[in-house]
Amino acid sequence: MSVSPLAGARGFVFDLDGCVWNGNQLNPGALETLAALDRAGQGIAFLTNNSRATGADVLGRLHELGVTFARHALTPLEIIGQVITERWGRSRVLVMGADEMAAVIVAAGHEVIEIERWREASVVAVGNDFDLTYERLTAACRAAARGAPLITPNVDPRLPIEGGDFLPGCGAFVSAVAVVSFAVPVVVGKPEPPLFLMALDRLGLPASAAVMVGDSLKSDIGGAVAVGMRAVLYAPDGARESAPAIAVVRSFAELARLAGLA
Ligand SMILES: [Mg+2]
């Protein structure tokens, strides 16, 4: 009898976009499998690269969608202000991104400046910007080209939504600024380690006892494996590339079976 690759797991960290949900719809079987893991006493945390929502915002959405037992949700907005402080001290930040991202940067003690003042920027923060204007893009590019370091929640190319469609991801926006300014962005979210380590801390688990489940080979699987977690690739259409994941599942029902729940 073979040993399950999830043997000994005491907690699961789930990616959201393209995994637990697409847009405002939970993926088939997600709620049932999450609830079964919760009933089985497994720790559960959610870790998304969302650049437009805080962990509290995400928890609210999970609760509305019926994941009422969700207690831990993390996004890069939890730490972007702190990362700016650690790297560059108190900063004047030009934000090309959502109001939510600007708000957490201000809450961390930084000044967010208007685009007309781009020459004064000491940091450029770029997130997914649903209200992007050419003026804002120009200001961000000029500030970064002038030497202000570039920081971003993530470099994910796409944001999956309902019906198999997608929106341009944060990576599209930060790439635009990077290509113009020749700046190399500092990435706050997955696949970098800090949010994975925070999720483990919330669950009170060592990396060896936790499993990451996500649809991005680079952000989820690569990032989790780098900190010593096991990782399961969620690939409803089948995996196109070989993954360093311990398993590839095509559905949440398959994940439940793998976890010994069904
Ligand atoms: Mg994803």
CSV table of C-alpha atoms in Angstrom, one decimal, residues 38-184:
chain,number,residue,atom,x,y,z
A,38,ASP,CA,-12.0,22.0,8.4
A,39,ARG,CA,-14.1,19.2,10.0
A,40,ALA,CA,-11.1,16.9,9.9
A,41,GLY,CA,-9.2,19.4,12.1
A,42,GLN,CA,-6.8,20.6,9.3
A,43,GLY,CA,-5.6,24.2,9.6
A,44,ILE,CA,-6.7,26.3,6.6
A,45,ALA,CA,-5.3,29.6,5.3
A,46,PHE,CA,-5.8,31.5,2.1
A,47,LEU,CA,-2.9,33.2,0.4
A,48,THR,CA,-3.6,35.4,-2.6
A,49,ASN,CA,-1.5,37.7,-4.6
A,50,ASN,CA,-4.4,40.2,-4.9
A,51,SER,CA,-3.0,43.7,-5.2
A,52,ARG,CA,-6.4,45.3,-4.6
A,53,ALA,CA,-7.7,43.7,-1.4
A,54,THR,CA,-6.5,43.3,2.2
A,55,GLY,CA,-6.7,40.0,4.1
A,56,ALA,CA,-9.8,41.3,5.9
A,57,ASP,CA,-11.5,42.1,2.5
A,58,VAL,CA,-10.7,38.6,1.3
A,59,LEU,CA,-12.1,37.0,4.4
A,60,GLY,CA,-15.3,39.0,4.0
A,61,ARG,CA,-15.7,37.7,0.4
A,62,LEU,CA,-15.0,34.1,1.5
A,63,HIS,CA,-17.6,34.4,4.3
A,64,GLU,CA,-20.2,35.8,1.8
A,65,LEU,CA,-19.5,32.9,-0.5
A,66,GLY,CA,-20.2,30.4,2.3
A,67,VAL,CA,-16.7,29.7,3.5
A,68,THR,CA,-17.9,30.8,7.0
A,69,PHE,CA,-15.1,29.0,8.8
A,70,ALA,CA,-12.3,30.9,7.0
A,71,ARG,CA,-10.1,32.6,9.6
A,72,HIS,CA,-6.8,33.4,7.9
A,73,ALA,CA,-6.4,35.3,4.7
A,74,LEU,CA,-3.3,37.0,3.5
A,75,THR,CA,-2.5,39.3,0.6
A,76,PRO,CA,0.6,41.3,-0.3
A,77,LEU,CA,-1.2,44.4,1.1
A,78,GLU,CA,-0.6,43.0,4.6
A,79,ILE,CA,3.2,43.7,4.3
A,80,ILE,CA,3.9,46.0,1.3
A,81,GLY,CA,4.1,49.1,3.6
A,82,GLN,CA,6.5,47.3,6.0
A,83,VAL,CA,8.7,46.0,3.1
A,84,ILE,CA,9.0,49.6,1.9
A,85,THR,CA,10.1,50.7,5.4
A,86,GLU,CA,12.6,47.8,5.8
A,87,ARG,CA,14.2,48.5,2.4
A,88,TRP,CA,14.1,52.2,2.0
A,89,GLY,CA,12.8,53.8,5.3
A,90,ARG,CA,9.9,56.2,5.4
A,91,SER,CA,9.2,57.0,1.8
A,92,ARG,CA,7.4,59.3,-0.6
A,93,VAL,CA,5.5,56.7,-2.8
A,94,LEU,CA,4.0,57.2,-6.2
A,95,VAL,CA,1.2,54.6,-6.4
A,96,MET,CA,0.0,53.2,-9.7
A,97,GLY,CA,-2.6,50.8,-8.4
A,98,ALA,CA,-5.8,50.5,-6.4
A,99,ASP,CA,-6.9,52.9,-3.6
A,100,GLU,CA,-6.6,49.9,-1.2
A,101,MET,CA,-2.9,49.6,-1.9
A,102,ALA,CA,-2.4,53.3,-1.4
A,103,ALA,CA,-4.3,53.1,1.9
A,104,VAL,CA,-2.1,50.4,3.4
A,105,ILE,CA,1.0,52.2,2.3
A,106,VAL,CA,-0.2,55.4,4.1
A,107,ALA,CA,-1.2,53.3,7.1
A,108,ALA,CA,2.4,52.1,7.3
A,109,GLY,CA,3.6,55.7,7.7
A,110,HIS,CA,4.6,56.6,4.2
A,111,GLU,CA,3.4,59.6,2.1
A,112,VAL,CA,1.6,58.8,-1.1
A,113,ILE,CA,2.1,61.6,-3.5
A,114,GLU,CA,0.1,62.9,-6.4
A,115,ILE,CA,1.2,62.0,-9.9
A,116,GLU,CA,2.1,65.6,-10.7
A,117,ARG,CA,4.8,65.4,-8.0
A,118,TRP,CA,6.5,62.3,-9.6
A,119,ARG,CA,9.9,64.0,-9.4
A,120,GLU,CA,9.7,63.8,-5.6
A,121,ALA,CA,8.9,60.0,-5.5
A,122,SER,CA,11.4,57.9,-3.6
A,123,VAL,CA,9.5,54.7,-4.3
A,124,VAL,CA,7.1,53.6,-7.1
A,125,ALA,CA,4.5,51.0,-6.1
A,126,VAL,CA,2.7,49.3,-9.0
A,127,GLY,CA,-0.4,47.1,-8.5
A,128,ASN,CA,-3.2,46.0,-10.7
A,129,ASP,CA,-4.8,49.4,-11.7
A,130,PHE,CA,-8.4,49.2,-13.0
A,131,ASP,CA,-8.4,53.0,-13.4
A,132,LEU,CA,-5.1,53.3,-15.2
A,133,THR,CA,-4.6,56.5,-17.1
A,134,TYR,CA,-1.8,57.4,-19.5
A,135,GLU,CA,-0.8,60.2,-17.2
A,136,ARG,CA,-0.4,57.8,-14.2
A,137,LEU,CA,1.6,55.4,-16.3
A,138,THR,CA,3.8,58.2,-17.5
A,139,ALA,CA,4.4,59.5,-13.9
A,140,ALA,CA,5.3,56.0,-12.7
A,141,CYS,CA,7.7,55.3,-15.6
A,142,ARG,CA,9.4,58.7,-15.2
A,143,ALA,CA,9.8,58.3,-11.4
A,144,ALA,CA,11.2,54.8,-11.8
A,145,ALA,CA,13.5,55.9,-14.7
A,146,ARG,CA,14.8,58.6,-12.4
A,147,GLY,CA,15.9,56.0,-9.9
A,148,ALA,CA,13.0,55.5,-7.5
A,149,PRO,CA,12.9,51.7,-6.7
A,150,LEU,CA,10.0,49.8,-8.1
A,151,ILE,CA,7.9,47.5,-5.8
A,152,THR,CA,4.9,45.4,-6.6
A,153,PRO,CA,2.6,42.9,-5.0
A,154,ASN,CA,3.1,40.3,-7.7
A,155,VAL,CA,4.2,39.8,-11.3
A,156,ASP,CA,1.4,37.4,-12.2
A,157,PRO,CA,0.5,37.8,-15.9
A,158,ARG,CA,-3.2,37.1,-15.7
A,159,LEU,CA,-6.1,37.5,-13.3
A,160,PRO,CA,-8.5,34.6,-13.9
A,161,ILE,CA,-12.2,35.4,-13.8
A,162,GLU,CA,-15.6,33.7,-14.4
A,163,GLY,CA,-16.2,31.6,-17.5
A,164,GLY,CA,-12.5,30.9,-18.3
A,165,ASP,CA,-11.8,34.6,-19.1
A,166,PHE,CA,-9.1,36.7,-17.6
A,167,LEU,CA,-8.1,40.3,-16.9
A,168,PRO,CA,-4.5,41.6,-17.3
A,169,GLY,CA,-2.7,40.8,-14.1
A,170,CYS,CA,-0.5,43.0,-11.9
A,171,GLY,CA,2.5,41.7,-14.0
A,172,ALA,CA,1.2,43.5,-17.1
A,173,PHE,CA,1.3,46.8,-15.3
A,174,VAL,CA,4.6,46.4,-13.6
A,175,SER,CA,6.1,45.1,-16.8
A,176,ALA,CA,5.1,48.3,-18.6
A,177,VAL,CA,6.9,50.4,-16.0
A,178,ALA,CA,9.9,48.1,-15.9
A,179,VAL,CA,10.4,48.0,-19.6
A,180,VAL,CA,10.3,51.8,-19.9
A,181,SER,CA,12.5,52.5,-16.8
A,182,PHE,CA,14.8,49.4,-16.9
A,183,ALA,CA,14.0,49.0,-13.2
A,184,VAL,CA,13.8,45.5,-11.7
